[in-house]
Amino acid sequence: TRSLYQTPHMRFAIGPIPRQDLPPGAAITEEAAVQLSLLRAEPTDPTDSAFLLRSVDGQIVATWLSPIAGTTGGQLFSSPSAQPLWPQIALSPLTDTLFAADNPNPLHIRFANGMLLLGYELAPDRLPLDATDPAFLLRTFWRLDPAYPPPDANGLDIFAHLQTVNGQAQKNGPIAGNYPLGLWQPGEIVTDQRLFPLPATTQPGKAYFEMGLYVPDGVQAGQRIDILDDAGKPASTQITFGVVAIGDDPPQAELSDLQPLGVWFVDRLELRGWRAALDPDNRQQLLVELGWQAHKRVATDYTLFVHLLDRNGAIIAQRDQPPGGVENPTTMWLPGETTRTRLTLDLPPALVLDEHLLRVGLYEPVGGRQLPITQTPSLPTNPAPLGQTYLLLPLE
């Protein structure tokens, strides 16, 4: 199983094993099956990846087989004890292709010493205060850039904080526990796992994680490692991510009164609906409302842009702001949470609304990259094709 790939004991015992993946839906014949041995953790997790060993021209090859539709690797073959070459252990590093499916929250964090934080997995999303032994489990995925010299195996730790409404829980220590940096292989993806029990005094509300790297010992003890921006310059020493809810969910915005849209950005944030009308108290202002739902966590505080365009595409008025306001940035949106944006645009005199369009989208505040649209609704008029970075909404 994937939990074995990073243990130094297995690497020492077996050494590197080449990998050969089967195409989706490939059949394994009975003749091939008798050459394979399978080791899986018990109880079997049907979503976990399994590796099988077979001999090809005298060389042991590891093949990833699970999950296959309708079954698991543990159900495909007879008992490993019946195989003549048992025991064998399947060992393979997680490649980018396999890893992408196991990385629900991608990150692209580069540290000045060559350490790369690739993403994280977090459970649960929500935790009641009356739960038995309440705690959050955080897994982060790391890689050492082979272009950099290996860091001191005993001189680099993670600091990890769970920031709650009224306090902080800390879990600091070496990356990947007892798997020292000196044993990491070039390109290998390593999992770090930390459990954050909630203090008895924790108050309800949203919480989030802070993480970074620091030197634990020696003359530089306590020094944090810089995080680099896209230009390779130091930008900060910690990253904030992974919003969770403690106690009751935050209030949900009502979206049923908006004109439905269903446009998704980067497969994570959905623009559910919209509405625009002249302010009845000030006819020189256009009131715009947008309804959002987060389907997955995001790692960036995105900015919303709303442009009022004339028939020639020129911008008549515009507004840029966080879609959830300064108090609720997109990094703090829980999966499933709904949010409503309200803004006003100042209009020039004698403007005819039905001759204009609203252009709406999201962008990264650092660098300005606009987010692509990845899903669109099945409406009579499609406001945005896939891959476009904005949608156009007609005014009436």
Coordinates of C-alpha atoms in Angstrom, one line a residue:
T1 CA 0.0 0.0 0.0
R2 CA 1.0 3.6 -0.4
S3 CA 1.7 3.8 3.4
L4 CA 4.8 1.6 2.8
Y5 CA 6.5 3.5 0.0
Q6 CA 8.3 6.0 2.3
T7 CA 9.6 3.6 5.0
P8 CA 13.4 3.5 5.0
H9 CA 13.3 -0.2 6.1
M10 CA 11.5 -1.2 3.0
R11 CA 13.8 0.8 0.7
F12 CA 16.9 -0.7 2.4
A13 CA 15.5 -4.2 2.1
I14 CA 14.3 -4.0 -1.5
G15 CA 16.0 -1.1 -3.3
P16 CA 14.4 0.7 -6.2
I17 CA 11.6 -1.1 -8.1
P18 CA 10.6 0.1 -11.6
R19 CA 7.0 0.9 -12.1
Q20 CA 4.6 -0.3 -14.8
D21 CA 0.9 0.9 -14.7
L22 CA -1.9 -1.0 -16.3
P23 CA -4.3 1.0 -18.5
P24 CA -7.7 1.7 -17.0
G25 CA -10.0 -1.3 -17.2
A26 CA -7.1 -3.7 -18.2
A27 CA -7.8 -7.4 -17.5
I28 CA -5.5 -9.6 -15.5
T29 CA -5.5 -13.2 -16.8
E30 CA -5.4 -16.1 -14.4
E31 CA -2.0 -17.1 -15.8
A32 CA -0.5 -13.7 -15.0
A33 CA -2.2 -13.6 -11.6
V34 CA -0.3 -16.7 -10.3
Q35 CA 3.0 -14.7 -10.7
L36 CA 1.8 -11.9 -8.5
S37 CA 2.0 -11.3 -4.8
L38 CA -0.1 -8.7 -3.0
L39 CA 0.4 -7.0 0.4
R40 CA -2.3 -4.8 1.7
A41 CA -3.1 -3.3 5.1
E42 CA -6.0 -4.7 7.0
P43 CA -8.8 -3.7 7.1
T44 CA -8.6 -3.0 3.3
D45 CA -9.4 0.5 2.2
P46 CA -11.0 0.3 -1.2
T47 CA -9.8 3.8 -2.1
D48 CA -6.1 3.0 -1.3
S49 CA -3.6 2.3 -4.0
A50 CA -2.2 -1.2 -4.3
F51 CA 1.0 -2.4 -5.9
L52 CA 1.6 -5.9 -7.2
L53 CA 5.0 -7.5 -8.0
R54 CA 5.8 -9.7 -10.9
S55 CA 8.9 -11.0 -12.6
V56 CA 9.6 -9.7 -16.1
D57 CA 12.7 -11.2 -17.7
G58 CA 14.1 -11.8 -14.2
Q59 CA 13.4 -8.3 -13.0
I60 CA 10.8 -7.5 -10.3
V61 CA 8.3 -4.9 -11.6
A62 CA 5.7 -3.1 -9.5
T63 CA 2.3 -2.6 -11.0
W64 CA -0.4 -0.2 -9.6
L65 CA -3.8 -2.0 -9.9
S66 CA -6.2 -0.3 -7.5
P67 CA -8.7 1.1 -7.6
I68 CA -10.3 -0.8 -10.5
A69 CA -14.0 -0.1 -11.1
G70 CA -16.2 -2.3 -9.0
T71 CA -13.4 -4.0 -7.1
T72 CA -10.3 -3.6 -5.0
G73 CA -6.8 -5.1 -5.4
G74 CA -7.4 -7.4 -2.4
Q75 CA -10.3 -9.0 -4.3
L76 CA -8.6 -9.6 -7.6
F77 CA -6.2 -12.4 -6.6
S78 CA -6.0 -15.5 -4.5
S79 CA -4.3 -15.4 -1.1
P80 CA -0.6 -14.2 -1.3
S81 CA 0.3 -17.1 0.9
A82 CA -0.5 -19.5 -2.0
Q83 CA 2.1 -17.9 -4.2
P84 CA 5.4 -19.8 -4.5
L85 CA 7.6 -16.6 -4.0
W86 CA 5.7 -15.2 -1.0
P87 CA 6.6 -13.1 0.9
Q88 CA 7.2 -10.1 -1.3
I89 CA 6.6 -6.4 -0.6
A90 CA 5.4 -4.0 -3.3
L91 CA 7.2 -0.7 -3.1
S92 CA 6.9 2.3 -5.5
P93 CA 7.2 6.0 -5.2
L94 CA 4.1 8.1 -5.8
T95 CA 4.5 9.6 -9.3
D96 CA 2.8 12.9 -10.3
T97 CA 0.0 11.0 -12.2
L98 CA -0.9 8.9 -9.2
F99 CA -0.3 11.7 -6.7
A100 CA -2.7 14.1 -8.4
A101 CA -5.6 11.9 -7.4
D102 CA -4.4 11.7 -3.8
N103 CA -3.9 15.5 -3.4
P104 CA -7.3 17.0 -2.9
N105 CA -5.9 20.5 -2.0
P106 CA -2.9 21.4 -4.3
L107 CA -0.4 24.0 -3.1
H108 CA 2.7 25.4 -4.9
I109 CA 4.9 26.6 -2.1
R110 CA 8.6 26.8 -2.7
F111 CA 11.0 27.3 0.2
A112 CA 14.4 29.0 -0.1
N113 CA 16.2 25.7 0.7
G114 CA 14.5 23.7 -2.1
M115 CA 11.7 22.2 0.0
L116 CA 8.4 22.1 -1.9
L117 CA 5.0 21.9 -0.2
L118 CA 2.7 20.3 -2.8
G119 CA -0.6 20.1 -1.1
Y120 CA -2.6 18.8 1.9
E121 CA -5.4 16.6 3.0
L122 CA -7.6 17.5 6.0
A123 CA -10.3 15.7 8.0
P124 CA -12.9 16.4 9.1
D125 CA -14.2 19.7 7.6
R126 CA -16.4 20.3 10.6
L127 CA -16.1 19.2 14.2
P128 CA -18.7 19.5 16.9
L129 CA -17.4 20.7 20.3
D130 CA -19.2 17.8 22.0
A131 CA -17.4 15.2 19.9
T132 CA -15.5 12.4 21.7
D133 CA -11.8 13.4 21.7
P134 CA -12.2 16.1 19.1
A135 CA -9.2 16.5 16.8
F136 CA -8.3 17.4 13.2
L137 CA -5.9 15.2 11.1
L138 CA -3.7 17.2 8.7
R139 CA -1.5 15.5 6.0
T140 CA 0.8 17.6 4.0
F141 CA 2.8 16.4 0.9
W142 CA 6.4 17.4 0.4
R143 CA 9.2 17.0 -2.1
L144 CA 12.9 18.0 -2.1
D145 CA 13.9 19.8 -5.3
P146 CA 16.8 17.7 -6.7
A147 CA 18.4 20.9 -8.0
Y148 CA 19.1 22.0 -4.4
P149 CA 21.7 20.4 -2.0
P150 CA 19.9 18.2 0.6
P151 CA 19.2 20.1 3.8
D152 CA 20.8 19.0 7.0
A153 CA 19.0 15.8 7.9
N154 CA 18.7 16.9 11.6
G155 CA 18.4 20.6 11.1
L156 CA 14.9 21.2 9.7
D157 CA 11.5 21.0 11.4
I158 CA 7.9 22.0 10.6
F159 CA 6.0 24.4 12.7
A160 CA 2.2 23.8 12.4
H161 CA -0.4 25.8 14.2
L162 CA -4.2 25.4 14.4
Q163 CA -5.5 29.0 14.9
T164 CA -8.9 29.0 16.6
V165 CA -11.2 31.8 17.7
N166 CA -9.6 32.0 21.1
G167 CA -6.2 30.3 20.9
Q168 CA -3.7 28.1 19.2
A169 CA -2.8 24.4 19.1
Q170 CA 0.8 23.6 18.0
K171 CA 2.3 20.5 16.5
N172 CA 6.0 21.2 15.7
G173 CA 8.6 18.7 14.8
P174 CA 10.6 16.9 12.0
I175 CA 9.1 16.4 8.6
A176 CA 7.6 12.9 8.1
G177 CA 8.3 11.9 11.7
N178 CA 11.0 9.2 11.8
Y179 CA 11.8 9.3 8.0
P180 CA 14.9 11.6 8.0
L181 CA 15.6 14.0 5.1
G182 CA 18.9 12.1 4.4
L183 CA 16.9 9.1 3.1
W184 CA 14.6 11.0 0.7
Q185 CA 15.1 10.1 -2.9
P186 CA 15.1 12.6 -5.8
G187 CA 11.6 13.5 -6.8
E188 CA 10.0 11.4 -4.0
I189 CA 6.8 12.7 -2.5
V190 CA 6.7 12.3 1.2
T191 CA 3.7 12.6 3.5
D192 CA 3.7 14.3 6.9
Q193 CA 0.9 13.6 9.3
R194 CA -0.1 15.6 12.4
L195 CA -3.0 15.3 14.8
F196 CA -4.4 18.5 16.4
P197 CA -6.6 17.7 19.5
L198 CA -8.8 20.6 20.5
P199 CA -8.2 22.1 23.9
A200 CA -11.2 21.9 26.2
T201 CA -11.5 25.7 26.2
T202 CA -11.9 26.0 22.4
Q203 CA -14.7 28.3 21.3
P204 CA -16.9 27.7 18.2
G205 CA -16.1 29.4 14.9
K206 CA -13.8 29.0 11.9
A207 CA -10.3 27.9 12.4
Y208 CA -7.3 27.5 10.0
F209 CA -3.7 26.2 9.9
E210 CA -0.4 28.1 9.7
M211 CA 2.7 26.2 8.6
G212 CA 6.3 26.8 7.7
L213 CA 9.9 25.4 8.2
Y214 CA 12.5 26.4 10.8
V215 CA 15.9 25.3 12.1
P216 CA 15.4 23.6 15.5
D217 CA 19.0 23.4 16.7
G218 CA 22.5 25.0 16.5
V219 CA 23.5 28.6 16.1
Q220 CA 20.5 29.3 13.8
A221 CA 18.0 27.7 16.2
G222 CA 14.5 29.1 15.7
Q223 CA 15.3 30.7 12.3
R224 CA 12.5 30.3 9.8
I225 CA 13.0 29.4 6.1
D226 CA 11.8 31.9 3.6
I227 CA 9.0 31.1 1.2
L228 CA 9.7 32.4 -2.3
D229 CA 7.3 34.2 -4.7
D230 CA 7.0 33.5 -8.4
A231 CA 10.1 35.7 -9.0
G232 CA 12.2 33.7 -6.6
K233 CA 12.3 36.4 -4.0
P234 CA 11.5 35.9 -0.2
A235 CA 7.8 36.7 0.3
S236 CA 7.0 35.3 3.8
T237 CA 7.9 32.6 6.2
Q238 CA 4.6 30.9 6.7
I239 CA 1.5 29.9 4.7
T240 CA -2.1 30.0 5.9
F241 CA -4.6 27.4 4.6
G242 CA -7.1 24.7 5.5
V243 CA -10.2 26.4 7.0
V244 CA -12.4 24.2 9.2
A245 CA -15.5 24.8 11.4
I246 CA -15.6 24.1 15.1
G247 CA -19.1 23.9 16.6
D248 CA -21.9 25.2 14.4
D249 CA -21.4 26.1 10.7
P250 CA -21.1 29.8 9.9
P251 CA -24.3 31.5 8.6
Q252 CA -25.2 30.6 5.0
A253 CA -26.1 33.2 2.5
E254 CA -29.5 32.9 0.8
L255 CA -29.2 32.6 -2.9
S256 CA -32.6 31.4 -4.1
D257 CA -33.7 34.9 -5.1
L258 CA -30.9 35.3 -7.6
Q259 CA -31.0 34.5 -11.3
P260 CA -29.3 31.1 -11.6
L261 CA -25.9 30.7 -13.3
G262 CA -23.8 27.7 -12.2
V263 CA -20.4 28.8 -13.5
W264 CA -17.4 27.2 -11.9
F265 CA -13.9 28.6 -11.5
V266 CA -11.0 26.2 -11.2
D267 CA -13.4 23.4 -10.2
R268 CA -13.6 24.9 -6.7
L269 CA -15.7 28.0 -6.6
E270 CA -19.2 28.3 -8.2
L271 CA -20.9 31.5 -9.1
R272 CA -24.4 30.3 -8.4
G273 CA -26.5 33.3 -9.4
W274 CA -26.6 37.1 -10.0
R275 CA -28.8 40.1 -10.0
A276 CA -28.3 43.7 -11.1
A277 CA -30.7 46.7 -11.0
L278 CA -30.6 50.5 -10.6
D279 CA -30.6 51.7 -7.0
P280 CA -34.2 53.0 -6.4
D281 CA -32.8 55.8 -4.2
N282 CA -30.0 56.8 -6.6
R283 CA -30.5 56.1 -10.3
Q284 CA -26.9 56.9 -11.0
Q285 CA -25.8 53.7 -9.2
L286 CA -26.1 50.1 -10.3
L287 CA -26.6 47.5 -7.5
V288 CA -24.9 44.2 -8.3
E289 CA -25.4 41.0 -6.3
L290 CA -23.5 37.7 -6.8
G291 CA -24.0 34.4 -5.1
W292 CA -21.1 32.0 -4.5
Q293 CA -20.6 28.5 -3.2
A294 CA -17.3 26.9 -2.3
H295 CA -17.1 23.3 -3.2
K296 CA -13.5 22.8 -2.2
R297 CA -10.9 24.8 -0.2
V298 CA -8.7 27.3 -2.0
A299 CA -5.2 28.5 -1.1
T300 CA -5.4 32.1 -2.4
D301 CA -7.4 35.1 -1.4
Y302 CA -8.9 35.8 -4.8
T303 CA -10.2 39.2 -5.9
L304 CA -13.5 39.7 -7.8
F305 CA -13.6 42.1 -10.7
V306 CA -16.9 43.5 -12.1
H307 CA -16.8 45.7 -15.2
L308 CA -19.6 47.5 -16.9
L309 CA -19.0 47.5 -20.7
D310 CA -20.6 49.4 -23.5
R311 CA -21.5 47.9 -26.9
N312 CA -17.9 48.4 -28.0
G313 CA -16.4 46.6 -25.0
A314 CA -15.0 49.7 -23.3
I315 CA -15.2 49.8 -19.5
I316 CA -17.7 52.4 -18.3
A317 CA -17.4 51.6 -14.6
Q318 CA -15.7 48.9 -12.5
R319 CA -15.2 47.6 -9.0
D320 CA -12.6 45.1 -7.6
Q321 CA -13.0 43.6 -4.1
P322 CA -12.8 40.3 -2.3
P323 CA -16.0 38.4 -3.1
G324 CA -16.7 37.7 0.5
G325 CA -15.5 41.0 1.8
V326 CA -12.3 41.7 3.8
E327 CA -13.7 39.7 6.8
N328 CA -14.3 36.5 4.8
P329 CA -11.6 36.0 2.1
T330 CA -11.8 33.0 -0.2
T331 CA -9.2 31.1 1.8
M332 CA -11.7 31.1 4.7
W333 CA -14.6 29.7 2.7
L334 CA -15.6 26.2 4.0
P335 CA -16.5 23.5 1.5
G336 CA -20.3 23.9 1.0
E337 CA -20.4 27.5 2.3
T338 CA -22.5 30.0 0.4
T339 CA -21.5 33.7 0.3
R340 CA -23.1 36.8 -1.2
T341 CA -21.4 39.8 -2.8
R342 CA -23.0 43.2 -2.8
L343 CA -21.5 46.1 -4.6
T344 CA -22.4 49.3 -6.5
L345 CA -21.2 50.8 -9.7
D346 CA -21.4 54.6 -10.4
L347 CA -23.0 55.3 -13.7
P348 CA -22.6 58.1 -16.2
P349 CA -25.6 60.3 -16.9
A350 CA -28.3 59.1 -19.4
L351 CA -26.9 55.6 -19.6
V352 CA -29.2 53.0 -21.2
L353 CA -28.8 49.8 -19.3
D354 CA -29.9 47.3 -22.0
E355 CA -27.0 48.4 -24.2
H356 CA -24.4 47.3 -21.7
L357 CA -22.9 44.1 -20.3
L358 CA -21.4 43.1 -17.0
R359 CA -18.0 41.3 -17.2
V360 CA -17.3 39.2 -14.1
G361 CA -14.4 37.1 -13.0
L362 CA -11.8 36.3 -10.3
Y363 CA -8.0 36.9 -10.2
E364 CA -5.0 36.4 -8.0
P365 CA -4.0 39.7 -6.4
V366 CA -0.3 38.9 -6.7
G367 CA 0.5 38.5 -10.4
G368 CA -3.0 39.2 -11.6
R369 CA -3.7 35.8 -13.2
Q370 CA -7.4 35.4 -13.9
L371 CA -9.1 32.1 -13.0
P372 CA -10.3 29.9 -15.9
I373 CA -13.9 28.8 -16.0
T374 CA -14.1 25.0 -15.8
Q375 CA -17.8 24.2 -15.7
T376 CA -20.7 26.1 -17.3
P377 CA -24.5 25.7 -17.0
S378 CA -26.9 24.1 -19.4
L379 CA -28.7 27.4 -20.1
P380 CA -30.2 28.6 -23.4
T381 CA -27.5 31.3 -23.5
N382 CA -24.1 30.3 -22.3
P383 CA -22.5 33.3 -20.5
A384 CA -18.9 31.9 -20.8
P385 CA -17.2 29.1 -22.7
L386 CA -14.9 26.7 -20.9
G387 CA -11.4 28.1 -20.4
Q388 CA -12.5 31.7 -20.6
T389 CA -11.5 33.8 -17.6
Y390 CA -14.7 35.9 -17.4
L391 CA -18.4 35.7 -18.1
L392 CA -20.6 38.3 -19.8
L393 CA -24.0 39.1 -18.3
P394 CA -26.6 41.1 -20.2
L395 CA -28.4 44.0 -18.4
E396 CA -32.0 44.8 -18.9

